[in-house]
Structure formats: structure tokens, C-alpha cells
Short mmCIF file of C-alpha atoms in Angstrom, two decimals:
data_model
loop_
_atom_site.label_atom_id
_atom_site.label_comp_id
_atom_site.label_asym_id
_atom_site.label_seq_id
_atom_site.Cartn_x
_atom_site.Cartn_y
_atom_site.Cartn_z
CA UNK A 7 19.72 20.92 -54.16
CA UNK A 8 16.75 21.84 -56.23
CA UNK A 9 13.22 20.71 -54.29
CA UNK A 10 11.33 21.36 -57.75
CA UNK A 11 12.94 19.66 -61.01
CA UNK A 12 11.60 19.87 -64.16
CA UNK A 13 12.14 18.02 -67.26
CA UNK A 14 13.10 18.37 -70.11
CA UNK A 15 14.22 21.83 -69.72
CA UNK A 16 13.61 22.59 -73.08
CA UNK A 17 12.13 20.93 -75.72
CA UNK A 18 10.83 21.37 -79.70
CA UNK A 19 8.01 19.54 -81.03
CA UNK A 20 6.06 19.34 -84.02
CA UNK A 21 2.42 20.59 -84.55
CA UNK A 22 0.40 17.77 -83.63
CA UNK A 23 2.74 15.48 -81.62
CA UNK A 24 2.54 14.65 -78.27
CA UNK A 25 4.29 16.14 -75.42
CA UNK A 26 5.23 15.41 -71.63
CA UNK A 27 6.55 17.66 -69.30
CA UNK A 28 7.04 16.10 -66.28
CA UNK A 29 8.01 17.56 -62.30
CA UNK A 30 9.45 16.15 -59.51
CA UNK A 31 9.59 17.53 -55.70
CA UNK A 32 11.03 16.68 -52.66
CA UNK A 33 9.30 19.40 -50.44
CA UNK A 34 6.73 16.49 -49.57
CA UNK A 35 3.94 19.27 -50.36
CA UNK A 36 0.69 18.28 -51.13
CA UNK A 37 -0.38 21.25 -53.64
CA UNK A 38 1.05 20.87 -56.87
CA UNK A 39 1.07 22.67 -60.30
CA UNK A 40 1.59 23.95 -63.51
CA UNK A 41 1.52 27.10 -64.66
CA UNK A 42 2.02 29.07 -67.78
CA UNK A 43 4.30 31.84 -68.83
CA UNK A 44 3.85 34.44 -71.95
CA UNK A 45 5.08 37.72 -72.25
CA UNK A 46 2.02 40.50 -71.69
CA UNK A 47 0.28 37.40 -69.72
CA UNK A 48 1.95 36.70 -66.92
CA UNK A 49 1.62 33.48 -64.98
CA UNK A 50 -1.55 31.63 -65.45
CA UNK A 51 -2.98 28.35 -64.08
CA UNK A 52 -3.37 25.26 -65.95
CA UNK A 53 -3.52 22.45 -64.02
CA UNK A 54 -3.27 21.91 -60.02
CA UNK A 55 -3.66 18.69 -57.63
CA UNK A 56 -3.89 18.32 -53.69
CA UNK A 57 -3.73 15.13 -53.65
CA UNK A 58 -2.16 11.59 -55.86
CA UNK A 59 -4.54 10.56 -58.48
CA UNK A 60 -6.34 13.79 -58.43
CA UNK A 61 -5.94 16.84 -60.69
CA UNK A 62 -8.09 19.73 -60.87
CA UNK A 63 -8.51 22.53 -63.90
CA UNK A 64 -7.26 25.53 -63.53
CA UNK A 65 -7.76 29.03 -65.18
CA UNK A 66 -7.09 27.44 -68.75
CA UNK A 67 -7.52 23.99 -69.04
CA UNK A 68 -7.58 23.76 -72.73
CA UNK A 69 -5.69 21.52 -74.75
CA UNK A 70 -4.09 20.31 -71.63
CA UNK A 71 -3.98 17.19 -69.26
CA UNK A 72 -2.65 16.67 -66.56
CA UNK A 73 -1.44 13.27 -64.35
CA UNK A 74 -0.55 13.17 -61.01
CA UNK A 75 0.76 9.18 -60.06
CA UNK A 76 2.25 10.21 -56.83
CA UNK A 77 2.65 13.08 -54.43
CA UNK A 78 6.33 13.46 -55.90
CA UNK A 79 4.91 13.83 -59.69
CA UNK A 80 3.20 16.12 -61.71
CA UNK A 81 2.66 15.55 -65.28
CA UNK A 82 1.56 17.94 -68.27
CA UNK A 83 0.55 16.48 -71.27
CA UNK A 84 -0.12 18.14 -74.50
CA UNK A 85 -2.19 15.18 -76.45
CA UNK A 86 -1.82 17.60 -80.08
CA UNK A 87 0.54 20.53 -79.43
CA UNK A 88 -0.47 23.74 -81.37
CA UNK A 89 1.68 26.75 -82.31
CA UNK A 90 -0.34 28.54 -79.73
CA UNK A 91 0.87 26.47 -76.86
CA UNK A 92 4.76 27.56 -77.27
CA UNK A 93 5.66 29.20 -73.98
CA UNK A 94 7.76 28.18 -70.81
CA UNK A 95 6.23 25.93 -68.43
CA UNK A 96 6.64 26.33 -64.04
CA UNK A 97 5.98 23.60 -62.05
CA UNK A 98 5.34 24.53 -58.13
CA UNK A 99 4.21 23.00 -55.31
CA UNK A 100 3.43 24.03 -52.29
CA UNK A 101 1.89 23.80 -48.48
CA UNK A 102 -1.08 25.31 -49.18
CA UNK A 103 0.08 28.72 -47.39
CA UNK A 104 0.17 30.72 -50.64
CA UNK A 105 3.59 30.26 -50.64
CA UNK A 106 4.43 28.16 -54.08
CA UNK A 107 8.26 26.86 -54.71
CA UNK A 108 8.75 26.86 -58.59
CA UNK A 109 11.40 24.66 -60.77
CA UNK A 110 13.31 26.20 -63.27
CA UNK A 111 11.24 26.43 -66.03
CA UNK A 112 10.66 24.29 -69.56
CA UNK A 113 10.72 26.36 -72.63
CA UNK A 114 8.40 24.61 -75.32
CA UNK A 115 9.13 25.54 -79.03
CA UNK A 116 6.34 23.63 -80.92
CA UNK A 117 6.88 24.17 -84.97
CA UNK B 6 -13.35 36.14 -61.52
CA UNK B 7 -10.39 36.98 -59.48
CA UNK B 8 -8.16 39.22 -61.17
CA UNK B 9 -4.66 41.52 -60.46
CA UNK B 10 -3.82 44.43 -62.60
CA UNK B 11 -0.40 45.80 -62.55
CA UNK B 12 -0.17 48.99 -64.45
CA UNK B 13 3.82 49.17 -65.72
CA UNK B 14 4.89 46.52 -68.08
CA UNK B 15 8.15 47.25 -67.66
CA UNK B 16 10.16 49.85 -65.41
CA UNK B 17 13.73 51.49 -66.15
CA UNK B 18 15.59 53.39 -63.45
CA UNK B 19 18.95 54.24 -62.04
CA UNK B 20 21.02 52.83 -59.23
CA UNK B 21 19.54 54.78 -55.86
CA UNK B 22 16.16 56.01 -57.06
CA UNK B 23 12.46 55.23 -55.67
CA UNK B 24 10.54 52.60 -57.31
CA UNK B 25 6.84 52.15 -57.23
CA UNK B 26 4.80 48.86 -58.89
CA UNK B 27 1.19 49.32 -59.09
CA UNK B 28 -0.97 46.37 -58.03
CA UNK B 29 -4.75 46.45 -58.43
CA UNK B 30 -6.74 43.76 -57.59
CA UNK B 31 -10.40 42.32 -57.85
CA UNK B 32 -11.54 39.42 -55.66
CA UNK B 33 -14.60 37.97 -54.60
CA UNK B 34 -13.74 37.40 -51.30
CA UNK B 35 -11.33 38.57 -48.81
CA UNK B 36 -8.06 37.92 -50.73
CA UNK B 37 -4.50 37.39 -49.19
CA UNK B 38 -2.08 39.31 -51.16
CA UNK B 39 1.45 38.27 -52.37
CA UNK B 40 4.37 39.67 -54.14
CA UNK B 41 6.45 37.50 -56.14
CA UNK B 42 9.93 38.01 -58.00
CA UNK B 43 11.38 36.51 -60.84
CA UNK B 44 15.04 36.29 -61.58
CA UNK B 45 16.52 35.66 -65.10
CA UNK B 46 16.81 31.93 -65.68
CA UNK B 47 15.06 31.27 -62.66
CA UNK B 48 11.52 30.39 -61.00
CA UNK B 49 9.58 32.74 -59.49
CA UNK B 50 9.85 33.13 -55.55
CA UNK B 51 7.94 34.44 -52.71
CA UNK B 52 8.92 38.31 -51.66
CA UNK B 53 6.09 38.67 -49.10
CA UNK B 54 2.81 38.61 -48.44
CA UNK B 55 -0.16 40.24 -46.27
CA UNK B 56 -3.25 38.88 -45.38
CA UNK B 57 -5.76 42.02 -44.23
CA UNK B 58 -6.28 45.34 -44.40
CA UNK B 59 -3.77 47.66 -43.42
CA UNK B 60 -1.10 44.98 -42.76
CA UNK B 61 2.04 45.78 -44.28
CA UNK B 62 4.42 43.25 -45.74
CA UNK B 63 7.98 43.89 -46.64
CA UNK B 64 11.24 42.14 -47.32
CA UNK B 65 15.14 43.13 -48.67
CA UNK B 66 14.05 46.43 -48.68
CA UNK B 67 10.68 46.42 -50.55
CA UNK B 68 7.79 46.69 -48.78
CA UNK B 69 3.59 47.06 -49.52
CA UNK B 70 0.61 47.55 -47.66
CA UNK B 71 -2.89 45.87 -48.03
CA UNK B 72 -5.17 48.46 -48.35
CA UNK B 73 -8.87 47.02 -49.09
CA UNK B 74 -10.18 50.73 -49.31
CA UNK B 75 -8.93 51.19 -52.82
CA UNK B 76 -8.00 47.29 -53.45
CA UNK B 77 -4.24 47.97 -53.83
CA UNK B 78 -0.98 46.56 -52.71
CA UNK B 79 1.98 48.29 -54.45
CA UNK B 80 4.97 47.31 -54.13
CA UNK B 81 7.70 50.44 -52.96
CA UNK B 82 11.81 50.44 -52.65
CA UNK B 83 12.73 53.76 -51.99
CA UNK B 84 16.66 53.17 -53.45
CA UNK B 85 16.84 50.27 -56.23
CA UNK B 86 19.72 48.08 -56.81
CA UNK B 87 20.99 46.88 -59.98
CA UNK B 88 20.73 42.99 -58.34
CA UNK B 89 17.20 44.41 -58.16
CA UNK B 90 16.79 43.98 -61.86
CA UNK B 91 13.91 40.56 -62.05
CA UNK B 92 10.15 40.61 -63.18
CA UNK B 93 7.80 41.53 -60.38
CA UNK B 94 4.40 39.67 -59.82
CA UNK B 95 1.66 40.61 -57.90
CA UNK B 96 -0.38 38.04 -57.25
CA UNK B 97 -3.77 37.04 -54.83
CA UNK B 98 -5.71 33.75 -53.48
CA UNK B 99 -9.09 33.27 -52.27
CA UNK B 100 -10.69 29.72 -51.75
CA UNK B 101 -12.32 29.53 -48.91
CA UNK B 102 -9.43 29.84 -46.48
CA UNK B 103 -7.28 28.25 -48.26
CA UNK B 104 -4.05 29.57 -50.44
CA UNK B 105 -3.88 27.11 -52.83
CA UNK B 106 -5.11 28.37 -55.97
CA UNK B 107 -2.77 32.00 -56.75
CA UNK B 108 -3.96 34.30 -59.54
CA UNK B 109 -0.87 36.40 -60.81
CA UNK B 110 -1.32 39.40 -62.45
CA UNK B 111 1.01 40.21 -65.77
CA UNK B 112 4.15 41.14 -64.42
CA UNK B 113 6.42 44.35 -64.25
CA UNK B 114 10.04 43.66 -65.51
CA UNK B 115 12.36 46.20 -63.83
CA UNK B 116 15.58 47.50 -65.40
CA UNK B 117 17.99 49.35 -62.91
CA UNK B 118 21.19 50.53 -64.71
CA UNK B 119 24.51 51.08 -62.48
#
């Protein structure tokens, strides 16, 4: 059974409209976050918390905010979604050993 | 900043032959360094990691040394697999102590044909 879940899994949205991605874990880890995957960029860091009702910025913060209500939930919110934010979306959490479990993935199409 | 440089984009080789991933990286401090590997459809997952100088790390066959002299850690198989076939991240941390916050580098995607 999946300790990471994402949802939705995949989603389209309009330029300008709000979106949610939300993640759920059972590892009962501490660290979580949200990360950002393009083709020729890799994996970078948007968001991250340590603790509930804390969130911290990561390496690019912009146009992005992030909730975190309990130590089971991460949320990503994109308050005016831009063509330039289409990409897939990793959740992760982890232990704080370097070692980060990842969900599946949510591919955002924003037209 | 922190940064990781892998050199191939992508890498296409045969069933049985050597494969070598070039990881550079640039760190403040005194990084711990991780290989991670991505399967289609899937999350990214931990392959191993070392944490200084000279320690080597190594797992299903792949294996990489820290070596602070010339800030590398690439990652070597000496006879691929097509199951090998994923997206290969390199990837560091350094807070303090802590591993929380990773910086990846851009990824190699590796083809092996049968």
C-alpha cells in the first residue's frame, strides 16, 4: 500500500484558475514536500515543512503556496496558474535522513 | 548555492556493457551524497548514498564513491540490464547536519536495449 498518495493524479486547468494538489502519508515522517519535475531541469524544490502549520520556501517559491494542516497533509496551491507552471508534481516525505519516499506523481496541464 | 551537475542527458547502451553517470557537485559545506532512480510511471527512490570522503556506496549492482578531491560521485555498473532502463539523479544535502533539504541535479535517462 502506497505510504505517499497524491491527488489528483492528473489534472488540466485554465490560465488563471486556481489549483490544489494535495498529499497524504502514512510514513508518520515529519519532513514533507513538493517538488518539481521538467525535462532538462530535473527535480527542484518548491515548498517543504518539518512540522504542522509550518511550511518553509524552497529553491523556487514563486507563484506557489503551500499548506500543511497536519503531519499527514501537504498542500500545493497555485492561487493563478500560468502556462509556465505545467509540469508533474512529487510529493515526499521523509525522516530527515536524506532519504525522501515520493508518491506517484501529478501531471498539471494548465491551458 | 548548492548545486549537482550531471554531464549526460541521456545514455543509450546494450544489454552487458559498462555504464558510467557523471556527477559533479558544488556545496558549501560538507555535503552527503545520494543517488536516486526513477522508474517510468513512478516516484523517484533512494539507490544509495555516502556521507564522506572516500566512502563508497553501492546497491543492485551500481555502485559510487565520494571523492571530495575532485567533488564527484559517479555512478558505475559495469554490465547494464534492460530493467536498468529509469532516469538517474544525483542529488546532495547540506543544512547543518541535517538531510532534509536535497538538491537534485538534472537527471540522466538511460536506455539499455536487449
Amino acid at each position: 500500500e502506497a505510504a505517499v498518495t497524491q491527488s489528483p493524479r492528473s489534472k488540466v486547468a485554465v490560465t488563471g484558475g486556481k489549483v490544489t494538489l494535495s498529499c497524504h502519508q502514512t510514513n508518520n515522517h515529519d519532513y514533507m514536500y513538493w517538488y518539481r519535475q521538467d525535462t532538462g531541469h530535473g527535480l527542484r524544490l518548491i515548498h517543504y515543512s518539518y512540522v504542522a502549520d509550518s511550511t518553509e520556501k524552497g529553491d523556487i517559491p514563486d507563484g506557489y503556496k503551500a499548506s500543511r494542516p497536519s503531519q499527514e497533509n501537504f498542500s500545493l496551491i497555485l492561487e493563478l496558474a500560468s502556462l509556465s507552471q505545467t509540469a508533474v508534481y512529487f510529493c515526499a516525505s521523509s525522516l530527515n535522513t536524506g532519504q525522501l519516499y515520493f508518491g506517484e506523481g501529478s501531471k498539471l496541464t494548465v491551458l | 548555492g548548492d548545486s549537482v551537475t550531471q554531464t549526460e542527458g541521456q545514455v543509450a547502451l546494450s544489454e552487458e556493457d559498462f555504464l558510467t553517470i557523471h556527477c559533479n557537485y558544488s556545496a558549501s559545506g560538507y555535503p552527503t551524497l545520494f543517488w536516486y532512480v526513477q522508474y517510468p510511471g513512478e516516484g523517484p527512490q533512494l539507490l544509495f548514498r555516502a556521507s564522506r570522503d572516500k566512502e563508497k556506496g553501492s546497491s543492485r549492482g551500481f555502485e559510487a564513491t565520494y571523492d571530495k578531491g575532485t567533488t564527484s560521485f559517479h555512478l558505475r555498473k559495469a554490465s547494464v540490464q534492460e530493467s536498468d532502463s529509469a532516469v538517474y539523479y544525483c542529488a546532495l544535502s547540506v543544512s547543518g547536519g541535517s538531510n532534509a533539504k536535497l538538491t537534485f541535479g538534472k537527471g540522466t535517462k538511460l536506455s539499455v536495449k536487449s
